[in-house]
Short mmCIF file of C-alpha atoms in Angstrom, two decimals:
data_model
loop_
_atom_site.label_atom_id
_atom_site.label_comp_id
_atom_site.label_asym_id
_atom_site.label_seq_id
_atom_site.Cartn_x
_atom_site.Cartn_y
_atom_site.Cartn_z
CA MET A 1 154.93 54.92 31.21
CA ASP A 2 155.34 51.33 29.95
CA THR A 3 152.78 50.18 28.24
CA GLY A 4 153.60 46.75 26.94
CA HIS A 5 154.26 47.48 23.39
CA ALA A 6 157.29 49.06 21.35
CA PRO A 7 155.77 51.89 18.97
CA LEU A 8 156.55 51.75 15.70
CA GLY A 9 159.27 53.82 14.42
CA GLY A 10 158.26 56.18 11.53
CA ALA A 11 159.89 57.13 8.45
CA HIS A 12 161.29 60.44 9.43
CA GLY A 13 159.07 62.85 8.12
CA PRO A 14 159.63 65.57 5.43
CA GLU A 15 160.27 68.52 7.10
CA PRO A 16 157.62 70.72 6.88
CA GLY A 17 157.34 73.43 5.78
CA GLY A 18 146.72 96.20 -15.21
CA THR A 19 148.33 96.12 -17.95
CA PRO A 20 150.27 100.16 -18.28
CA GLN A 21 147.99 101.84 -20.41
CA GLY A 22 150.27 103.51 -23.73
CA ALA A 23 149.82 106.99 -23.91
CA ALA A 24 147.22 108.07 -26.77
CA PRO A 25 148.66 108.24 -29.87
CA HIS A 26 149.75 111.59 -31.64
CA GLN A 27 147.06 112.90 -33.97
CA PRO A 28 148.03 114.82 -36.79
CA GLU A 29 147.07 118.46 -37.45
CA PRO A 30 144.20 118.75 -39.84
CA GLY A 31 145.11 119.60 -43.16
CA PRO A 32 144.16 121.75 -45.88
CA GLY A 33 140.70 119.98 -47.94
CA PRO A 34 141.25 119.41 -51.33
CA GLY A 35 141.95 122.74 -53.03
CA GLY A 36 141.15 124.83 -50.29
CA PRO A 37 143.29 126.03 -46.97
CA GLY A 38 144.22 124.21 -43.96
CA PRO A 39 143.00 126.18 -40.64
CA GLY A 40 145.20 129.06 -40.09
CA GLU A 41 146.10 129.56 -43.45
CA GLU A 42 144.73 132.46 -46.08
CA SER A 43 143.88 131.77 -49.80
CA PRO A 44 146.78 132.65 -52.11
CA SER A 45 143.85 135.04 -53.96
CA ARG A 46 143.84 137.02 -50.36
CA ARG A 47 147.48 137.40 -49.57
CA ASP A 48 148.32 138.49 -53.40
CA GLU A 49 145.78 141.28 -52.64
CA GLN A 50 147.13 142.52 -49.16
CA SER A 51 150.62 142.28 -50.48
CA ARG A 52 149.38 144.64 -53.00
CA THR A 53 147.56 147.03 -51.13
CA ALA A 54 150.02 146.86 -47.90
CA PRO A 55 151.64 150.05 -48.17
CA GLY A 56 155.78 149.52 -48.69
CA ARG A 57 156.91 152.66 -47.91
CA ARG A 58 155.15 156.01 -47.24
CA GLN A 59 153.87 157.76 -50.45
CA ARG A 60 154.80 161.20 -51.31
CA PRO A 61 152.13 163.69 -50.82
CA ALA A 62 151.29 164.26 -54.61
CA GLU A 63 151.84 168.65 -54.74
CA GLN A 64 155.38 167.65 -53.33
CA ALA A 65 157.93 168.11 -55.64
CA GLU A 66 160.91 165.69 -55.55
CA PRO A 67 163.95 167.35 -55.36
CA ALA A 68 166.78 166.88 -57.94
CA TRP A 69 169.59 164.56 -57.26
CA ASP A 70 172.60 165.90 -55.86
CA PRO A 71 175.84 163.68 -56.02
CA ASP A 72 176.74 165.38 -53.22
CA ALA A 73 174.01 164.14 -50.86
CA ARG A 74 175.18 160.51 -51.28
CA GLY A 75 177.36 160.68 -48.34
CA PRO A 76 174.14 161.12 -45.67
CA GLN A 77 172.05 158.64 -47.41
CA TRP A 78 174.75 155.90 -47.21
CA ILE A 79 176.46 156.38 -44.13
CA LYS A 80 173.37 156.70 -41.71
CA PRO A 81 172.68 152.80 -42.21
CA LEU A 82 176.18 152.10 -42.02
CA ILE A 83 176.47 153.42 -38.61
CA LEU A 84 172.98 152.32 -37.47
CA THR A 85 174.51 148.88 -38.53
CA GLY A 86 177.75 149.38 -36.68
CA GLY A 87 175.64 150.72 -33.30
CA VAL A 88 173.16 146.73 -33.59
CA MET A 89 176.65 144.74 -33.98
CA ALA A 90 178.53 146.48 -31.19
CA LEU A 91 175.20 145.83 -29.23
CA ILE A 92 175.11 142.26 -29.88
CA GLY A 93 178.50 141.62 -29.48
CA ALA A 94 178.30 142.95 -25.99
CA LEU A 95 175.48 140.97 -25.06
CA PHE A 96 177.30 137.74 -26.10
CA PHE A 97 180.74 139.18 -24.42
CA GLY A 98 178.50 139.08 -21.35
CA LEU A 99 177.01 135.98 -21.72
CA TRP A 100 180.65 134.51 -22.33
CA THR A 101 181.67 136.41 -19.48
CA ALA A 102 179.09 135.13 -16.63
CA ALA A 103 179.44 131.82 -18.58
CA LYS A 104 182.93 131.45 -17.36
CA ASN A 105 182.96 133.25 -13.88
CA GLU A 106 179.80 130.45 -12.86
CA LYS A 107 180.83 127.58 -10.12
CA PRO A 108 180.11 124.30 -10.83
CA ALA A 109 177.40 122.93 -9.07
CA ALA A 110 178.78 121.21 -6.03
CA PRO A 111 178.37 117.45 -6.12
CA VAL A 112 175.16 115.90 -4.30
CA ALA A 113 176.40 113.42 -1.76
CA THR A 114 175.17 110.29 -2.41
CA PRO A 115 173.15 108.84 0.88
CA LYS A 116 174.58 105.46 2.09
CA PRO A 117 172.20 102.93 3.32
CA SER A 118 171.64 102.75 6.83
CA SER A 119 173.90 100.27 8.95
CA SER A 120 171.56 100.16 11.38
CA LEU A 121 168.89 98.14 9.58
CA PRO A 122 168.22 94.81 11.15
CA SER A 123 169.44 92.03 8.97
CA PHE A 124 167.08 88.61 8.21
CA PRO A 125 168.80 85.29 8.59
CA THR A 126 169.32 83.43 5.71
CA GLY A 127 168.52 79.67 5.47
CA LYS A 128 164.92 77.78 5.04
CA TYR A 129 164.10 78.64 8.81
CA GLY A 130 165.00 82.47 9.50
CA PHE A 131 165.12 83.08 12.98
CA ALA A 132 163.88 80.01 13.85
CA ALA A 133 167.10 78.06 12.66
CA SER A 134 168.57 78.76 16.43
CA ARG A 135 167.87 79.61 19.51
CA LYS A 136 170.19 82.85 19.41
CA THR A 137 168.02 84.77 16.77
CA ASP A 138 164.99 82.94 18.64
CA LYS A 139 165.69 83.74 21.83
CA THR A 140 161.84 83.93 23.42
CA PRO A 141 160.51 80.70 25.16
CA LEU A 142 157.28 78.65 23.86
CA THR A 143 154.15 78.98 25.74
CA VAL A 144 151.73 76.24 25.51
CA LYS A 145 148.90 78.50 24.36
CA GLU A 146 151.31 79.49 21.49
CA LEU A 147 151.36 75.90 20.49
CA PHE A 148 148.26 74.51 21.10
CA GLY A 149 146.05 77.27 21.70
CA LYS A 150 143.08 75.72 19.71
CA ALA A 151 140.85 73.47 21.39
CA LYS A 152 139.03 72.15 18.23
CA PHE A 153 139.57 72.79 14.64
CA ALA A 154 139.19 70.14 11.10
CA THR A 155 140.62 70.03 8.13
CA LYS A 156 139.53 68.88 5.52
CA GLY A 157 136.20 67.82 6.93
CA ARG A 158 138.28 65.42 9.32
CA GLY A 159 138.06 67.19 12.73
CA TYR A 160 139.80 66.86 15.82
CA VAL A 161 139.77 67.96 19.92
CA ARG A 162 142.26 68.51 22.47
CA THR A 163 141.74 66.86 25.56
CA VAL A 164 144.75 67.86 27.70
CA TRP A 165 148.50 69.76 27.66
CA ARG A 166 151.49 69.97 29.71
CA LYS A 167 154.37 71.97 30.45
CA GLU A 168 157.39 69.80 31.58
CA LYS A 169 159.74 71.00 34.54
CA ARG A 170 162.47 68.64 32.69
CA CYS A 171 163.04 67.99 28.96
CA GLU A 172 164.05 64.38 30.03
CA ASP A 173 160.74 63.72 31.96
CA GLY A 174 158.63 63.44 28.75
CA VAL A 175 160.22 61.07 26.49
CA ASN A 176 161.91 57.54 27.13
CA GLY A 177 164.49 55.86 26.14
CA ASP A 178 168.65 56.96 26.54
CA LYS A 179 169.48 57.63 23.78
CA ILE A 180 166.59 60.97 23.39
CA LYS A 181 167.50 61.62 26.56
CA LYS A 182 170.96 62.06 25.81
CA ALA A 183 170.11 63.74 22.77
CA LEU A 184 168.36 66.54 24.72
CA ARG A 185 170.99 66.81 27.43
CA SER A 186 173.59 67.20 24.88
CA GLY A 187 171.20 69.54 22.72
CA ARG A 188 170.80 72.04 25.45
CA CYS A 189 166.70 72.04 25.52
CA THR A 190 165.20 74.42 27.86
CA GLN A 191 161.62 73.21 27.24
CA LEU A 192 159.82 70.29 25.97
CA ILE A 193 155.58 71.00 25.86
CA ARG A 194 153.12 68.53 25.00
CA ALA A 195 149.64 68.09 23.78
CA SER A 196 147.21 65.58 23.63
CA PHE A 197 144.40 65.14 21.08
CA ARG A 198 141.23 62.94 19.50
CA ASP A 199 139.72 62.66 16.31
CA THR A 200 135.66 64.01 16.39
CA LYS A 201 135.25 59.87 15.87
CA ASN A 202 137.20 58.74 19.31
CA LYS A 203 139.13 56.19 16.94
CA ILE A 204 142.25 58.00 16.43
CA ILE A 205 144.13 59.28 19.54
CA GLY A 206 147.53 60.67 19.87
CA THR A 207 150.14 63.34 21.81
CA VAL A 208 152.20 66.13 20.39
CA GLY A 209 155.48 67.24 21.61
CA VAL A 210 157.83 70.19 21.32
CA ALA A 211 161.11 70.12 22.06
CA ASN A 212 163.52 73.45 22.54
CA LEU A 213 166.84 72.91 21.47
CA ALA A 214 170.34 75.38 20.97
CA THR A 215 170.73 74.55 17.15
CA SER A 216 168.79 72.93 14.15
CA ALA A 217 171.58 69.94 14.15
CA ALA A 218 170.64 69.52 18.43
CA ALA A 219 167.14 68.93 17.17
CA LYS A 220 167.70 66.80 14.22
CA LYS A 221 169.55 64.40 17.03
CA VAL A 222 166.63 64.36 19.03
CA ALA A 223 164.05 63.99 16.41
CA THR A 224 166.02 61.15 15.10
CA ALA A 225 166.96 59.16 17.95
CA GLY A 226 166.46 55.34 18.57
CA GLY A 227 164.65 55.43 14.77
CA GLY A 228 164.03 51.92 13.46
CA LYS A 229 161.42 49.60 13.06
CA GLU A 230 160.38 49.55 16.83
CA ARG A 231 161.29 52.76 18.65
CA GLU A 232 162.64 52.17 21.80
CA ASP A 233 163.51 55.99 22.25
CA TYR A 234 160.15 58.30 21.84
CA LEU A 235 157.80 60.99 23.16
CA LYS A 236 155.74 59.44 25.80
CA PRO A 237 152.34 59.93 25.65
CA LEU A 238 149.56 62.18 27.29
CA PRO A 239 146.74 60.58 28.94
CA GLY A 240 143.71 62.77 28.93
CA LYS A 241 140.79 62.27 31.51
CA ASP A 242 138.28 61.95 28.54
CA GLU A 243 137.43 58.60 27.46
CA ALA A 244 138.97 58.26 24.64
CA THR A 245 142.98 60.09 25.06
CA LYS A 246 142.82 57.94 28.65
CA GLN A 247 143.82 55.15 26.28
CA LEU A 248 147.18 56.58 25.57
CA GLY A 249 149.62 54.60 25.78
CA ASN A 250 147.84 51.12 25.74
CA GLY A 251 148.57 49.18 22.70
CA ASP A 252 150.73 49.42 19.37
CA ALA A 253 151.10 53.15 18.08
CA TYR A 254 152.77 55.20 15.58
CA ALA A 255 156.18 57.24 17.02
CA GLY A 256 158.36 59.32 15.48
CA GLY A 257 159.64 63.22 15.00
CA TRP A 258 160.15 66.28 12.89
CA THR A 259 161.98 68.69 12.96
CA TYR A 260 161.81 73.25 12.54
CA GLY A 261 165.12 74.87 12.55
CA HIS A 262 166.19 74.28 16.72
CA TYR A 263 162.63 72.67 17.46
CA ALA A 264 161.97 69.00 17.52
CA VAL A 265 158.29 68.40 16.86
CA LEU A 266 157.48 64.66 18.87
CA LEU A 267 155.11 61.93 18.18
CA TRP A 268 153.37 59.24 19.63
CA PHE A 269 149.92 58.21 17.84
CA GLN A 270 147.78 55.32 17.85
CA PHE A 271 144.29 53.77 17.49
CA LYS A 272 141.71 54.35 20.60
CA ASP A 273 141.84 50.00 21.48
CA GLY A 274 145.34 50.03 20.94
CA HIS A 275 145.77 47.11 18.18
CA LYS A 276 148.51 46.85 15.69
CA PRO A 277 147.83 49.17 12.92
CA ASN A 278 148.61 47.53 9.33
CA LYS A 279 150.04 49.70 6.21
CA ASN A 280 147.02 51.31 5.59
CA GLU A 281 146.17 52.13 9.21
CA LEU A 282 149.97 53.44 9.83
CA LYS A 283 149.07 56.13 6.70
CA GLN A 284 145.95 57.10 8.92
CA LEU A 285 147.68 57.81 11.63
CA TYR A 286 150.38 59.78 10.09
CA ARG A 287 147.93 61.44 8.48
CA ALA A 288 146.02 62.88 11.84
CA ALA A 289 149.80 63.68 13.36
CA ASN A 290 150.22 66.04 10.19
CA ASP A 291 146.60 67.38 10.53
CA ILE A 292 146.75 68.31 13.98
CA ALA A 293 150.32 69.48 13.34
CA ASP A 294 149.73 71.80 10.58
CA GLN A 295 146.52 73.34 12.66
CA THR A 296 148.98 73.92 16.02
CA VAL A 297 152.86 73.48 16.08
CA PHE A 298 153.54 74.83 12.77
CA PRO A 299 152.05 78.02 12.36
CA ALA A 300 153.42 79.24 15.51
CA LEU A 301 157.31 78.00 14.43
CA GLU A 302 156.33 79.67 11.51
CA HIS A 303 155.87 82.90 12.53
CA ARG A 304 158.48 82.29 14.36
CA SER A 305 160.75 81.76 11.72
CA LEU A 306 159.65 85.28 9.90
CA THR A 307 159.84 87.59 13.46
CA GLY A 308 161.97 85.95 15.57
CA GLY A 309 159.15 85.91 18.49
CA ARG A 310 156.13 84.33 19.34
CA ARG A 311 152.56 85.40 18.13
CA ALA A 312 150.42 88.21 19.69
#
């Protein structure tokens, strides 16, 4: 569309984008009080009394006379303990021998195989834009609703309304300028979707377009094609039927572009009356473009960067 005024070339914009509880301290067992025994202990006097009264060995009845000592009777008195002790030692030895034999014959436990990580786990693309860095990892085509499904929204008290949208049959049909058309062709553009908006004060109007390129490098070439003080390569404004956006393309405008992975986000923003914006007014146009893209395009593209597909 020949507007009669070349759009101002905006500078290439920025690429959008308990405490564990400790264990309770160990409580010491209560000790004996001053001069007394602790819990579970007996007093020394009671222990002595029990020691004195407890039978140490069986008492012979008083009426039995103790037999006279016979030197020849020593044998049975000392041989029997030795025989008993020898039996106990033999039993202990047999026990230890059995334990040693069992330990010797025990087979070592088979080593447990460490599971190997599955090679089928999906790999997440590295880089700033994830899956959206290339169409190879982000193959699902864009949809109009995915990008521009919000008809009304507000940002920090500034309200906006979408008035019209359009999906181009050929990417080149949505732009003006030989350089940008060439960049779209060489970048293998498959889609260009545009939508137009107005602010709720009916002062600022604009068009946002998203081009689907093969790579991030191709998207950058499209977004920067024809950049300069006055651009000759830019997104075509898309007029609506309402009183405000039907003025799109009449007068001076801010035109520019951003990139998000393999997508080029192209802009045309102007005042409704078409006057040439001063420096402060250019900031207002740029802010409106940011507001609208942040509510529409970028959430959709960010989802693609994480998943490689469109939002449900």
